[in-house]
């Protein structure tokens, strides 16, 4: 059977012939883009897809089995007396009292952009196996966002307390910087609802370092107000 | 049938990539291997122990409840008491082959519990030249039972320390109990 004659200029071998351009499907055609059904079928056959799905499921189920990301309700925690000595892992804590101050270390208040310190007086006794530094969430106040990390200082000298040593009790002031609105609310309280968080000494899964990890809400304390815990501020003038 | 041709740009990119791979290989082959596992060098008080490029000797060690020290800046004399025990270890050091000092000290008691120096200890990181000696009193606050005997540990700064990781451990078998210790500042000479 003979071929139909080509239109003038359509013979690819002919001199000056115009090559075929890629075909662009007409608008609305079924041929537009890759077929979604084909892509889904191909993905369903890939072990990568099912591997990622299985890994995600394992993460979700593991998180759920481990207690989930939900905050531990404080209602379920034991409430301990304020002066009781509670083991938090790296150290034991015994809280003496609390107050609020806008005058104590006023320069630092400005630096941390706070209106006042919630001052918590406590005794911290270090635990084996080694000296440690204070964990910022060991003593917090329920439902309170501080403007910066707490500072712990010596009640007499006002110096920053670095290390807490095993078997050694160190009296400290825990200074929690709070914003103006929170300061006004807290100032009206006679007892401070404090939340204690403990840590476990374990090996870090990535670095292998043995240290205090895995924070866990441990107990709540209703701390009585005691304005004498704030050291007198000397007027430089 | 069309035939692919390599453009000068493609050839240049390929040569550049090959060069990078070769350079990375040369770099890896010549890389200095820094041990990440610490070597422990042990000794006893009164002996010279060389760890991490520093020659260290522990002289005497005392336990007390009162220490007195002079503030470097104000020259004020401060007395500090503790309900537990101050442990004062007099340490001398010298550079081994270059100026050096001990980056960190720790005290390990007989039960293996480890104590960092007290906040009252004014760490200066004073480097000593080879053949030149400096000394100072390292101060710890520890339970009474931990201040009878133990080991002074000489710790490197971190895991990526430039020198090979070496930890010094100097056994201090006898700590002398005294009423009070006047702490020496960091000074030249052997303590």
XYZ file of C-alpha atoms in Angstrom:
428
model
C 0.000 0.000 0.000
C 1.455 3.322 -0.965
C 1.968 6.188 1.521
C -0.204 9.308 1.102
C 1.772 12.236 -0.201
C 3.160 14.592 2.447
C 2.145 18.179 2.507
C 4.771 20.575 1.140
C 7.561 21.121 3.735
C 6.519 18.130 5.932
C 9.072 15.676 4.622
C 11.699 15.498 7.407
C 14.335 14.560 4.912
C 13.491 17.406 2.614
C 15.734 20.462 2.668
C 14.269 23.239 4.845
C 11.750 20.888 6.498
C 10.275 22.084 9.826
C 10.698 19.498 12.630
C 7.684 18.424 14.676
C 7.120 20.479 17.774
C 6.080 18.726 21.004
C 2.369 18.279 21.014
C 0.420 20.376 23.484
C -2.854 18.741 24.465
C -5.946 20.759 24.085
C -7.354 22.456 27.129
C -9.612 20.158 29.185
C -8.162 17.038 27.678
C -7.664 13.917 29.802
C -4.039 13.892 28.717
C -3.122 17.044 30.724
C -0.258 16.282 33.181
C 0.523 12.925 34.739
C -2.448 10.769 35.509
C -3.184 11.008 39.254
C -4.534 7.480 39.370
C -1.339 6.178 37.789
C 0.785 8.097 40.280
C -1.227 6.794 43.241
C -1.008 3.245 41.951
C 2.740 3.610 41.517
C 3.108 5.077 45.044
C 1.020 2.262 46.509
C 3.411 -0.283 45.017
C 6.524 1.473 46.449
C 8.008 0.152 49.675
C 9.195 3.721 50.420
C 5.563 4.809 50.782
C 4.672 2.031 53.158
C 7.949 2.422 55.042
C 7.262 6.104 55.718
C 3.647 5.340 56.680
C 4.811 2.588 59.052
C 7.452 4.868 60.630
C 4.897 7.627 61.190
C 2.461 5.147 62.706
C 5.201 3.827 64.988
C 6.020 7.375 66.150
C 2.365 8.188 66.820
C 1.683 4.900 68.629
C 4.955 5.132 70.572
C 4.141 8.667 71.692
C 0.660 7.563 72.722
C 1.973 4.508 74.573
C 4.571 6.643 76.375
C 1.981 8.977 77.803
C 1.526 11.333 74.862
C 2.328 14.991 74.526
C -0.545 16.031 76.725
C 0.507 17.991 79.776
C 0.270 16.055 82.983
C -2.767 17.370 84.836
C -1.688 18.897 88.114
C -4.810 17.490 89.773
C -3.246 14.036 89.628
C -0.002 15.039 91.291
C 0.658 14.642 94.990
C 0.470 17.850 96.975
C 3.323 18.132 99.435
C 3.834 20.474 102.391
C 5.919 23.539 101.612
C 8.804 22.721 103.930
C 8.997 19.011 102.997
C 12.211 17.836 101.327
C 11.347 16.471 97.886
C 13.813 14.492 95.752
C 13.832 15.902 92.212
C 16.734 13.808 90.902
C 19.774 16.117 90.612
C 18.932 17.660 94.003
C 16.363 17.667 96.763
C 14.334 20.802 97.329
C 12.675 22.171 100.445
C 10.752 25.404 99.879
C 10.600 27.911 102.716
C 8.344 30.695 101.427
C 7.786 33.204 98.678
C 7.277 36.877 98.024
C 7.254 39.330 95.159
C 9.693 42.207 94.687
C 10.131 45.059 92.248
C 13.175 46.459 94.042
C 15.511 43.462 94.408
C 18.181 43.424 91.658
C 16.240 46.033 89.693
C 18.971 46.298 87.037
C 18.580 42.646 86.101
C 14.770 43.030 86.075
C 15.179 45.597 83.334
C 17.513 43.330 81.374
C 15.043 40.434 81.415
C 12.178 42.783 80.532
C 10.183 41.979 83.655
C 8.200 44.040 86.132
C 8.927 41.990 89.253
C 10.606 38.904 90.665
C 8.653 36.109 92.236
C 11.179 35.259 94.937
C 11.078 31.674 96.216
C 13.352 30.823 99.149
C 14.502 27.210 99.088
C 17.158 24.799 100.298
C 18.708 22.692 97.521
C 20.711 19.586 98.434
C 22.754 18.073 95.606
C 22.483 14.349 94.859
C 25.032 11.824 93.539
C 26.698 11.041 91.231
C 28.140 14.527 90.568
C 27.771 18.243 91.097
C 25.129 19.781 88.892
C 23.622 23.101 87.893
C 20.050 24.215 88.592
C 17.399 23.110 86.095
C 15.242 26.053 85.062
C 11.918 24.212 85.374
C 12.541 22.534 88.749
C 10.301 25.034 90.547
C 7.707 26.839 88.457
C 4.378 28.498 89.123
C 1.243 26.911 87.716
C -0.003 28.610 84.539
C 2.659 31.339 84.723
C 4.874 32.322 81.798
C 8.063 33.978 82.972
C 9.772 36.577 80.797
C 13.126 34.752 81.002
C 14.826 31.795 82.673
C 14.922 31.916 86.466
C 18.102 32.917 88.312
C 19.273 31.348 91.529
C 21.294 33.507 93.869
C 22.827 33.380 97.321
C 20.367 35.041 99.777
C 23.184 36.840 101.624
C 25.653 37.919 98.938
C 23.254 37.982 95.985
C 25.902 36.130 93.941
C 24.797 33.728 91.248
C 24.860 30.109 92.459
C 26.615 27.878 89.909
C 27.043 24.329 91.135
C 25.017 22.301 93.621
C 27.162 19.612 95.234
C 26.131 16.095 96.338
C 25.352 15.984 100.054
C 25.710 19.750 100.446
C 22.666 21.904 101.242
C 22.704 25.338 99.641
C 20.181 28.015 100.597
C 19.097 29.931 97.531
C 16.618 32.436 96.246
C 14.926 31.307 93.036
C 14.069 34.463 91.096
C 11.268 34.088 88.534
C 10.887 37.208 86.347
C 7.256 38.074 85.602
C 5.457 40.647 83.470
C 3.410 43.524 84.910
C -0.019 41.906 84.526
C 1.143 38.666 86.163
C 2.907 40.557 88.940
C -0.313 42.358 89.871
C -2.241 39.057 89.961
C 0.423 37.252 91.987
C 0.797 40.119 94.438
C -2.754 39.483 95.623
C -2.014 35.839 96.531
C -1.242 34.560 100.000
C -0.152 31.120 98.800
C 1.788 30.382 95.630
C 0.767 27.295 93.605
C 4.196 25.845 92.735
C 4.899 22.894 90.484
C 7.978 20.699 91.033
C 9.621 18.846 88.140
C 11.979 15.896 88.563
C 14.674 14.418 86.270
C 16.126 10.959 85.697
C 19.864 10.232 85.420
C 20.285 8.402 82.129
C 22.355 8.106 78.982
C 21.474 10.396 76.080
C 20.436 8.250 73.110
C 22.408 10.321 70.582
C 25.466 11.703 72.374
C 25.889 8.868 74.879
C 26.444 11.450 77.613
C 25.162 10.422 81.037
C 23.203 13.264 82.555
C 19.864 14.312 84.046
C 17.145 14.012 81.394
C 13.432 13.210 81.021
C 11.691 15.962 82.993
C 8.496 14.871 84.666
C 5.999 16.785 86.791
C 6.488 15.453 90.306
C 4.350 17.316 92.855
C 2.567 20.535 93.652
C 3.204 22.748 96.647
C 1.093 25.524 98.123
C 3.858 27.847 99.272
C 2.940 30.321 102.039
C 3.776 33.965 101.479
C 6.638 35.302 103.561
C 7.818 38.783 102.656
C 10.913 38.407 104.861
C 12.534 36.094 102.274
C 13.415 39.113 100.105
C 16.692 40.672 101.287
C 16.523 44.336 102.223
C 17.535 46.545 99.317
C 20.053 49.210 100.243
C 19.475 52.621 98.775
C 22.688 53.683 97.013
C 21.749 57.337 97.404
C 19.502 9.191 15.030
C 20.828 12.123 17.037
C 24.165 12.005 18.836
C 24.743 13.727 22.176
C 27.726 16.022 22.355
C 29.412 17.296 25.492
C 29.445 21.055 25.613
C 32.430 22.906 27.167
C 30.177 23.786 30.136
C 29.367 20.138 30.839
C 33.022 19.132 30.534
C 34.075 21.959 32.858
C 31.479 21.020 35.476
C 32.550 17.381 35.355
C 36.224 18.294 35.778
C 35.388 20.589 38.693
C 33.353 17.860 40.438
C 36.140 15.352 39.899
C 38.610 17.839 41.383
C 36.451 18.319 44.480
C 36.185 14.548 44.971
C 39.957 14.138 44.610
C 40.661 16.990 47.044
C 38.214 15.528 49.583
C 39.961 12.172 49.254
C 43.403 13.716 49.798
C 42.089 15.665 52.797
C 40.510 12.537 54.319
C 43.685 10.466 53.758
C 45.859 13.106 55.465
C 43.410 13.915 58.296
C 44.960 13.791 61.728
C 43.139 11.245 63.844
C 42.288 12.765 67.194
C 41.375 10.133 69.759
C 37.928 10.664 71.242
C 38.434 8.153 74.015
C 40.229 9.619 76.988
C 43.458 8.157 78.285
C 43.762 8.285 82.044
C 47.159 9.083 83.542
C 47.337 8.240 87.233
C 49.627 9.340 90.031
C 49.740 10.152 93.722
C 50.115 13.383 95.672
C 53.768 14.434 95.696
C 54.394 13.027 92.201
C 54.451 14.928 88.930
C 51.652 13.817 86.616
C 51.606 14.966 82.984
C 48.160 15.107 81.412
C 46.927 17.131 78.453
C 50.227 18.967 78.061
C 50.406 20.134 81.687
C 52.708 18.825 84.405
C 50.756 18.833 87.685
C 51.744 18.105 91.253
C 49.420 18.023 94.252
C 51.156 19.230 97.394
C 49.014 19.161 100.492
C 45.284 18.894 101.075
C 43.310 20.146 104.075
C 39.735 19.890 105.326
C 38.239 22.662 107.422
C 35.032 24.531 108.147
C 36.481 28.035 107.761
C 38.406 29.492 104.861
C 39.763 32.975 104.510
C 40.594 34.575 101.192
C 41.536 38.013 99.919
C 39.516 39.522 97.100
C 41.788 40.104 94.075
C 40.156 43.420 93.212
C 39.115 45.029 96.492
C 41.765 43.408 98.731
C 38.983 42.703 101.236
C 39.536 39.657 103.411
C 36.522 37.348 103.376
C 35.841 34.480 105.764
C 33.479 31.723 104.685
C 32.096 28.996 106.907
C 30.312 25.808 105.936
C 28.219 23.357 107.921
C 29.849 20.531 105.923
C 33.519 20.719 104.930
C 35.803 22.846 102.824
C 38.403 20.773 101.019
C 41.490 22.713 99.955
C 43.924 21.083 97.524
C 47.186 22.904 96.798
C 48.110 22.337 93.166
C 51.271 23.308 91.249
C 51.568 23.124 87.475
C 53.934 23.765 84.601
C 53.691 23.616 80.806
C 55.043 20.426 79.270
C 56.136 21.637 75.824
C 54.145 24.874 75.530
C 52.294 27.262 77.896
C 49.545 25.292 79.553
C 47.097 25.058 82.470
C 44.467 22.625 83.745
C 41.084 23.566 82.235
C 38.913 21.852 84.868
C 39.330 20.200 88.257
C 37.020 17.724 89.988
C 37.232 15.839 93.278
C 36.138 12.191 93.355
C 35.512 10.658 96.763
C 35.947 7.026 97.796
C 32.360 6.221 96.706
C 32.943 7.578 93.199
C 30.855 10.728 93.730
C 32.319 13.671 91.838
C 32.378 17.298 93.006
C 33.017 20.436 90.974
C 35.000 23.260 92.622
C 33.077 25.632 94.863
C 31.697 28.868 93.421
C 34.094 30.589 95.841
C 37.079 29.160 93.972
C 38.328 31.938 91.681
C 39.387 30.039 88.573
C 41.974 32.015 86.572
C 43.279 29.583 83.928
C 46.810 30.852 84.393
C 49.055 29.244 81.793
C 52.576 28.286 82.889
C 55.533 28.223 80.505
C 57.547 25.008 80.180
C 59.935 24.926 83.151
C 57.987 27.666 84.952
C 55.724 26.744 87.883
C 52.548 28.304 89.236
C 50.429 27.184 92.168
C 47.006 27.802 93.672
C 44.516 26.415 96.187
C 41.567 24.616 94.609
C 38.504 24.825 96.859
C 35.661 22.287 97.087
C 32.626 22.178 99.377
C 31.895 18.537 100.199
C 30.296 16.361 102.887
C 32.642 15.608 105.789
C 33.089 11.967 104.722
C 34.222 13.032 101.245
C 36.981 15.238 102.654
C 39.144 12.520 104.189
C 40.720 11.043 101.036
C 39.995 10.919 97.331
C 41.221 11.702 93.847
C 41.818 15.042 92.170
C 40.780 14.739 88.531
C 42.361 16.950 85.842
C 39.814 17.246 83.062
C 40.202 18.505 79.480
C 38.032 21.300 78.190
C 35.881 19.269 75.836
C 35.694 16.380 73.410
C 37.205 18.307 70.516
C 40.172 19.482 72.514
C 43.137 20.031 70.182
C 45.483 17.817 72.161
C 44.829 14.103 72.544
C 42.249 13.571 75.294
C 44.054 12.866 78.525
C 42.519 12.838 81.975
C 44.799 13.064 84.995
C 43.887 11.357 88.259
C 45.988 12.142 91.314
C 45.226 10.117 94.408
C 45.260 12.094 97.625
C 45.441 9.470 100.404
C 45.649 11.865 103.332
C 43.648 15.028 103.873
C 44.721 16.899 107.004
C 41.894 18.280 109.159
C 42.610 21.824 110.418
C 40.590 24.602 112.063
C 41.038 27.166 109.311
C 42.795 27.608 105.974
C 43.996 30.882 104.485
C 43.665 30.392 100.730
C 46.611 31.359 98.584
C 45.932 33.338 95.435
C 47.254 32.016 92.120
C 50.976 32.773 92.273
C 54.194 31.891 90.461
C 56.347 29.227 92.044
C 55.861 25.750 93.328
C 53.398 25.499 96.192
